[in-house]
Coordinates of C-alpha atoms in Angstrom, one line a residue:
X1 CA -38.0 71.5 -27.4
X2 CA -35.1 72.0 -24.9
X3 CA -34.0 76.1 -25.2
X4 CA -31.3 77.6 -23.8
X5 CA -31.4 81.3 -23.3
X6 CA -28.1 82.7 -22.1
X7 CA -28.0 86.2 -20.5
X8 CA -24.1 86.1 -18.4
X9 CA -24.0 89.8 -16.4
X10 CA -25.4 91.3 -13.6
X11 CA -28.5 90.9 -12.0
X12 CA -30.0 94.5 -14.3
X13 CA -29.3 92.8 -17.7
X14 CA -31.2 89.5 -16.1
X15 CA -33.9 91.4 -15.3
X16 CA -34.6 93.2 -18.7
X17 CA -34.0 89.3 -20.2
X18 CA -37.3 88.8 -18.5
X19 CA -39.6 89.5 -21.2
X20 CA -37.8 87.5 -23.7
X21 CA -37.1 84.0 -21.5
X22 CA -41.2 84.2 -21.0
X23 CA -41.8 84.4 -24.7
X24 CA -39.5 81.5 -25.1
X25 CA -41.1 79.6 -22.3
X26 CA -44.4 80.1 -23.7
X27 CA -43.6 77.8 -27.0
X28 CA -40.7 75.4 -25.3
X29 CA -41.1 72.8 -23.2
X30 CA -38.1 73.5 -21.1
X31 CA -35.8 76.5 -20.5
X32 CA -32.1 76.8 -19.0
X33 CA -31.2 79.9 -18.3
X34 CA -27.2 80.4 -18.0
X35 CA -26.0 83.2 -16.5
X36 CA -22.9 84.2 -14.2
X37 CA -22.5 84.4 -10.5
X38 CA -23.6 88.5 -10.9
X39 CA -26.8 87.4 -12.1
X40 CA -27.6 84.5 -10.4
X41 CA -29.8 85.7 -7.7
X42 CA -31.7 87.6 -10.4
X43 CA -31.6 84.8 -12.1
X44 CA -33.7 82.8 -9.9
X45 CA -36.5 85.5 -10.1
X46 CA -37.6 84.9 -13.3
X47 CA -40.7 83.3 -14.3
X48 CA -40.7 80.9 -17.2
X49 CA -37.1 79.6 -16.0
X50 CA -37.0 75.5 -15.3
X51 CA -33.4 75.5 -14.2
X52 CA -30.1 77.7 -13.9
X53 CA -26.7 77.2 -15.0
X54 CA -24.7 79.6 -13.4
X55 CA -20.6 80.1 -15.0
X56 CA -18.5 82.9 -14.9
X57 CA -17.6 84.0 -18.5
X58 CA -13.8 85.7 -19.0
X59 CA -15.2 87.4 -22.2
X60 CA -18.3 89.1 -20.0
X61 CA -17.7 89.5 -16.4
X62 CA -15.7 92.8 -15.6
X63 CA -13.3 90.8 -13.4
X64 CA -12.6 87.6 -15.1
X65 CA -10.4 84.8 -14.2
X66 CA -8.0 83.7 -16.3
X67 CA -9.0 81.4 -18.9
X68 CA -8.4 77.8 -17.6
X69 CA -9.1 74.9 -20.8
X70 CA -10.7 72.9 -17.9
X71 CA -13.2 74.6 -17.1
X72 CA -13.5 75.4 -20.2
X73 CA -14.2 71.5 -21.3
X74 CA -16.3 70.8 -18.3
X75 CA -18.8 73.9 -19.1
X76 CA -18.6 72.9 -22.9
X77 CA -19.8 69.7 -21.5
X78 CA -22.7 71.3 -19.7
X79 CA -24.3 72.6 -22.6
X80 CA -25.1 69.4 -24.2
X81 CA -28.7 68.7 -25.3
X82 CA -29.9 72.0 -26.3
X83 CA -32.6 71.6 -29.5
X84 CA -32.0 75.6 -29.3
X85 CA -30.2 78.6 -27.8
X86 CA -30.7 82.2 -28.0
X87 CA -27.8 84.3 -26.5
X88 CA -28.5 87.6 -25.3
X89 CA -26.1 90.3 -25.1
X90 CA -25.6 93.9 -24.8
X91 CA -24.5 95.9 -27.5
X92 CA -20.9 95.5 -26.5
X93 CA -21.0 92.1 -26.6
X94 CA -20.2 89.3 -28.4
X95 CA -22.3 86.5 -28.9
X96 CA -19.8 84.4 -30.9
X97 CA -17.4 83.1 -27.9
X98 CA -20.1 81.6 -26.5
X99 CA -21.7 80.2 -29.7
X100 CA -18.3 78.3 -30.3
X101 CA -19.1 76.7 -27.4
X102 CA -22.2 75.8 -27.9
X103 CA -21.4 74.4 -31.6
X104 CA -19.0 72.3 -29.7
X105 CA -21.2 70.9 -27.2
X106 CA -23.5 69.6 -30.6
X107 CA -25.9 72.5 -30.1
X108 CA -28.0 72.2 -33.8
X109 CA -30.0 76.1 -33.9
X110 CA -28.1 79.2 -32.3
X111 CA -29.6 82.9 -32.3
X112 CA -27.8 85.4 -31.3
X113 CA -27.4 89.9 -32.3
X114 CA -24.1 89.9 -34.0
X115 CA -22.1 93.1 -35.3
X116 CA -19.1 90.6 -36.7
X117 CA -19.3 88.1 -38.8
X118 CA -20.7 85.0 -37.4
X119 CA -19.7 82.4 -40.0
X120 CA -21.1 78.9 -39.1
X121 CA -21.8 79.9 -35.6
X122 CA -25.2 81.3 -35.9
X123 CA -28.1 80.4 -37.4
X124 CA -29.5 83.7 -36.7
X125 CA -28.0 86.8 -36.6
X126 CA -30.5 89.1 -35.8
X127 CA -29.8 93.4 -36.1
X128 CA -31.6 95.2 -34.1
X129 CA -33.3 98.3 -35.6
X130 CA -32.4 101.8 -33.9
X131 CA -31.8 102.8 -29.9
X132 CA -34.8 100.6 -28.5
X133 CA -35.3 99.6 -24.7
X134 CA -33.1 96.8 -24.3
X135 CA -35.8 94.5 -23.1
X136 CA -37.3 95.1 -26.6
X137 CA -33.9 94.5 -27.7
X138 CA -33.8 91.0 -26.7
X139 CA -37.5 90.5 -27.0
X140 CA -37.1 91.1 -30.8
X141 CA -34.3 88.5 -31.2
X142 CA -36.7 85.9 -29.5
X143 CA -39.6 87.3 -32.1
X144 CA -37.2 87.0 -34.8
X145 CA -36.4 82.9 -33.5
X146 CA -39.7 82.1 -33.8
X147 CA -41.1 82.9 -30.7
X148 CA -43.8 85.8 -30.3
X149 CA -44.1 88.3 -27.7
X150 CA -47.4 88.1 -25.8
X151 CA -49.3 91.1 -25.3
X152 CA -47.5 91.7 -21.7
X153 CA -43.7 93.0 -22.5
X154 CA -43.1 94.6 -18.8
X155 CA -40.4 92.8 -16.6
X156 CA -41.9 90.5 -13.7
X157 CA -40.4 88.6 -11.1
X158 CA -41.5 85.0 -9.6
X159 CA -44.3 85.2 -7.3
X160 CA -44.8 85.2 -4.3
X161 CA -42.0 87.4 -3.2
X162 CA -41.6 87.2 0.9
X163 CA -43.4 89.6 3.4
X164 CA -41.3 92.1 4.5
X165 CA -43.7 94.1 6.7
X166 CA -42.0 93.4 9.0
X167 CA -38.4 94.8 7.9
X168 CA -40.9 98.2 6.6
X169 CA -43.5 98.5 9.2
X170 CA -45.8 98.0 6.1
X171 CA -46.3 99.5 2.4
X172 CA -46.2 103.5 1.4
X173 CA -43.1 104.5 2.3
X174 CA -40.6 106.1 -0.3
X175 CA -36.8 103.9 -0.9
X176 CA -33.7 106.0 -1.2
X177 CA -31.2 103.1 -3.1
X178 CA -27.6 104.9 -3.1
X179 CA -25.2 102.3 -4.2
X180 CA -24.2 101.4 -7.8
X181 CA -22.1 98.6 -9.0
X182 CA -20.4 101.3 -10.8
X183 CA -19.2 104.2 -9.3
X184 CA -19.7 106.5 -12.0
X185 CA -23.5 105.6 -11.8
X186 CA -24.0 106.7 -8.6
X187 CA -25.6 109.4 -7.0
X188 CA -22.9 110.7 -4.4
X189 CA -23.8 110.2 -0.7
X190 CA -24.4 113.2 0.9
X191 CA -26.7 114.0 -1.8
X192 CA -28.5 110.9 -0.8
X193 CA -28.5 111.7 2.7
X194 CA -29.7 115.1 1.9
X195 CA -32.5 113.7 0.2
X196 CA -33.8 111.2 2.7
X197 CA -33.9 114.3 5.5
X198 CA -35.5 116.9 2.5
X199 CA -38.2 113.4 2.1
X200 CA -38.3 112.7 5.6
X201 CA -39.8 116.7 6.0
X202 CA -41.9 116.4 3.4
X203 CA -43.9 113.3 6.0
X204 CA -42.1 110.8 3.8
X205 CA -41.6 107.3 5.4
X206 CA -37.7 106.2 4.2
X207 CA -36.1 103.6 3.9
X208 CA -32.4 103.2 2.9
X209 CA -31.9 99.9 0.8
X210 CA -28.4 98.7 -0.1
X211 CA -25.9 95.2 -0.2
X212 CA -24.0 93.5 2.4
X213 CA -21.2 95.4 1.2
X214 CA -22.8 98.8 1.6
X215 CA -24.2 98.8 5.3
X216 CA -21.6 102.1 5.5
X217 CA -23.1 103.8 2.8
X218 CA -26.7 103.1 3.9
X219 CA -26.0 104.0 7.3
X220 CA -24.4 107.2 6.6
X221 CA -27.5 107.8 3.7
X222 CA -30.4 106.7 6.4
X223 CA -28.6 108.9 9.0
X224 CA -31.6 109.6 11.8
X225 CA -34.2 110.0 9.3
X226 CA -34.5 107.2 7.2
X227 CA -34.7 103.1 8.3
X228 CA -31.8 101.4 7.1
X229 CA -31.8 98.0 5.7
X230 CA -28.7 97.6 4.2
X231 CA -27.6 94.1 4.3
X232 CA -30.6 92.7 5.9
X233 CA -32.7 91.5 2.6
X234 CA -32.1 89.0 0.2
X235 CA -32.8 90.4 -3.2
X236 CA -36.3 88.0 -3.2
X237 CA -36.6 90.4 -0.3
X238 CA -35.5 93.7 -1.8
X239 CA -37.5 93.2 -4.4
X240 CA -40.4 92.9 -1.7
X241 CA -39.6 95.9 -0.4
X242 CA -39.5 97.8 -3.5
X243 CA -43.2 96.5 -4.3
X244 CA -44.1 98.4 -1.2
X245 CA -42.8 101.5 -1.8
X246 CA -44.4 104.5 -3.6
X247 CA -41.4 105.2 -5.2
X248 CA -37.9 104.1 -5.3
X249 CA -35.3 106.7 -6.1
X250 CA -31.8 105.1 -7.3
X251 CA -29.3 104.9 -10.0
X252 CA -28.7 103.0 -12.9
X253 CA -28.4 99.9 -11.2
X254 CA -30.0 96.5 -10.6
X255 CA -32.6 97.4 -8.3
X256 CA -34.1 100.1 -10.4
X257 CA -34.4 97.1 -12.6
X258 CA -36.0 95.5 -9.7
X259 CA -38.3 98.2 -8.7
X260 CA -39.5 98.1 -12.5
X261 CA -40.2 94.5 -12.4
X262 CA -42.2 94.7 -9.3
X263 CA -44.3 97.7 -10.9
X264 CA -42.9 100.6 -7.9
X265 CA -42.3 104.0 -9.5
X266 CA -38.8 105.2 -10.1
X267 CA -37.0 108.4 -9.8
X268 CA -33.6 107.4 -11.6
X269 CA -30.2 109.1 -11.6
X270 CA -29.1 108.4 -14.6
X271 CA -25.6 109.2 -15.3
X272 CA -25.4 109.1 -19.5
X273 CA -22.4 106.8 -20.0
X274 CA -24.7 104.3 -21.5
X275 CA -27.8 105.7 -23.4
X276 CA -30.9 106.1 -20.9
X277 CA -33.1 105.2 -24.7
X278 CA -31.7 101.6 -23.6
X279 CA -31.2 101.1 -19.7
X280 CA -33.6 103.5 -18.0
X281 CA -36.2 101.5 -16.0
X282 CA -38.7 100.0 -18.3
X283 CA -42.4 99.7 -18.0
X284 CA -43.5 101.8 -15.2
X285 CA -43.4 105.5 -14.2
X286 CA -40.3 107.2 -14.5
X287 CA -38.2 110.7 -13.7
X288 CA -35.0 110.5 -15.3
X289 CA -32.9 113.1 -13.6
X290 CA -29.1 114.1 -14.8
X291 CA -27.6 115.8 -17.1
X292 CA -27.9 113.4 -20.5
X293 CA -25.5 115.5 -22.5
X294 CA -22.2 115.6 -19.7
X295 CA -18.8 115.4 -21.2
X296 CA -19.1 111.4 -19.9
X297 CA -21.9 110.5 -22.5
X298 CA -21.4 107.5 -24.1
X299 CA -18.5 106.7 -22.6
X300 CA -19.0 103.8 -20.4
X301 CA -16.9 104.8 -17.7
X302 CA -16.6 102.8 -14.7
X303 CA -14.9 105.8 -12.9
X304 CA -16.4 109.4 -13.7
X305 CA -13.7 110.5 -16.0
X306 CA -15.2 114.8 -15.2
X307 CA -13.9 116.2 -12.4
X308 CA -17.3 116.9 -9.6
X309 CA -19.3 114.3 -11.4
X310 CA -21.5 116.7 -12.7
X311 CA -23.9 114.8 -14.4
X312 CA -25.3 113.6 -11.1
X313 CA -23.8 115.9 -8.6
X314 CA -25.7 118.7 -10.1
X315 CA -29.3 117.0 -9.2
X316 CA -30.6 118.8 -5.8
X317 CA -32.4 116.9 -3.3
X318 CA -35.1 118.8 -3.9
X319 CA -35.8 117.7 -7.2
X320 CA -35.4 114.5 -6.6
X321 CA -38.2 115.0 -3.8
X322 CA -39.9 116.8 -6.4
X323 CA -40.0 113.8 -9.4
X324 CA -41.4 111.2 -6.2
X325 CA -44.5 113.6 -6.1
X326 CA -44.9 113.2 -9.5
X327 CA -44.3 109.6 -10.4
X328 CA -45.8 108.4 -7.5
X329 CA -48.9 110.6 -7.8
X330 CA -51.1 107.9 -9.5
X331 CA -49.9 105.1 -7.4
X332 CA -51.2 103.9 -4.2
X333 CA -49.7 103.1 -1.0
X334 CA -48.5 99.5 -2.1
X335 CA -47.2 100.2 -5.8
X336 CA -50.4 99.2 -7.0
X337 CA -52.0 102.3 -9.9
X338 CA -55.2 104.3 -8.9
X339 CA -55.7 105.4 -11.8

């Protein structure tokens, strides 16, 4: 059985697919993961996945091109051979665009979690029960198509990640991860900077993680306190240094997602324009810090649409340094749990 299991945003929502693409793998013989170029790195993390088609959807990505009937026709053409596919999607998506598709590339069996009407183009349309985690989410559509969780639902990444001792100086230190790919998910930066020097004087070990396109950010965050490695990881490498780390405080953003797949602690500043019940960091300790009920909640704003982004810029750097005690209280120096 050839499956196809689709999951086309960033490298988070690849993540949280994790559980669900290893309960597929378990039963198929081979599975294609497609995803777009935001998740692709992510994408190669994940263990059970035998090959990656990567293609940039206009109905998901936030910055689409226009749609071209090419590219269209040679992606449709990609997706022959299938026995199955399951297409995961968050609850603002839509499963049926790519569906078509797949009904047009001769695919027989489509699942997918479907609000509108689906006609002929699922075979499944599964509806989810209340506010679960969305890693459940998806799990429970891959349950419902036949193929059963196993007893271990928490996210994992491909082993073995890279040493990055030498980027750290070794494990136990605590990350400070300040960028978002949404602004109005992140923490704002002098608050970050205030709480790598409030961690640095609590005998903390920091270090400042962020992308290529953030070495400003991380080096104005790390200021004289912290180590900053902004730009210099891949994200097989991030998620190495995250696995070292007694906790990793960060936003809602890909590599809390990260952090949880690697089993590290994580102190998360959660702004509330999507529901934390769904996108907090699964499967390992957690602080969830913000103010949940802000004028913003629900809203999925890009842009913080409240003047002073108060959901976040109300957390102190002393709480923050506060939740780390806690959540990284039963953990030892190299993520692993004492307890």
């Amino acid at each position: 059985m050839r499956v196809l299991v689709a999951r086309q945003d960033n490298i988070g929502d690849v993540l949280l697919a994790g559980p669900a693409v290893r309960a597929v793998a378990a039963r198929a013989e081979e599975v294609v993961l497609l995803c777009g170029p935001r998740g692709r790195a992510a994408a190669d993390l994940l263990p059970g996945v035998d090959e990656v088609i990567e293609w940039r959807a206009p109905w998901i990505d936030p910055e689409p091109d226009p749609v071209d009937v090419l590219d269209i026709e040679r992606f449709t053409g990609t997706l022959a051979g299938f026995d199955r596919a399951l297409i995961l999607t968050s609850s603002h998506q839509s499963p049926l665009p790519l569906a078509l598709l797949l009904r047009l590339a001769g695919t027989p069996w489509i699942g997918g979690i479907s609000e509108d009407y689906p006609g002929s183009l699922l075979d499944l349309r599964h509806r989810p029960e209340g506010d679960v985690p969305e890693p459940l989410r998806m799990l429970a559509l891959a349950e419902d198509a036949g193929f059963p969780a196993s007893a271990d639902t928490r996210l994992r990444v491909r082993e073995p990640l890279p040493d990055t001792d030498h980027l750290t100086g070794g494990p136990g230190y605590v990350v400070v991860h300040p960028g978002a790919s949404v602004p109005a998910r992140a923490w704002p930066p002098a608050h970050c900077a205030d709480a790598v020097r409030v961690l640095g004087a609590a005998g903390h070990r920091v270090v400042v993680t962020g992308h290529g396109d953030e070495k400003e950010l991380t080096a104005l965050v790390a200021g004289e306190d912290g180590l900053d490695l902004g730009g210099r990881t891949t994200l097989a490498e991030l998620g190495s240094v995250l696995r070292g780390a007694r906790a990793v405080v960060a936003g809602n953003t890909g590599p809390a997602h990260l952090a949880a797949a690697v089993g590290t602690p994580v102190v998360s500043l959660f702004a509330p324009t999507v529901p934390a019940a769904r996108w907090a960091p699964f499967g390992v300790p957690l602080a969830l810090l913000g103010d949940q009920q802000a004028p913003c909640k629900d809203s999925r704003a890009r842009e913080c649409p409240v003047d002073g982004h108060p959901c976040l810029a109300s957390v102190r750097a002393e709480e923050v340094a506060a939740a780390v005690e806690i959540v990284a209280a039963d953990v030892g120096p190299g993520g692993e749990v004492v307890a």
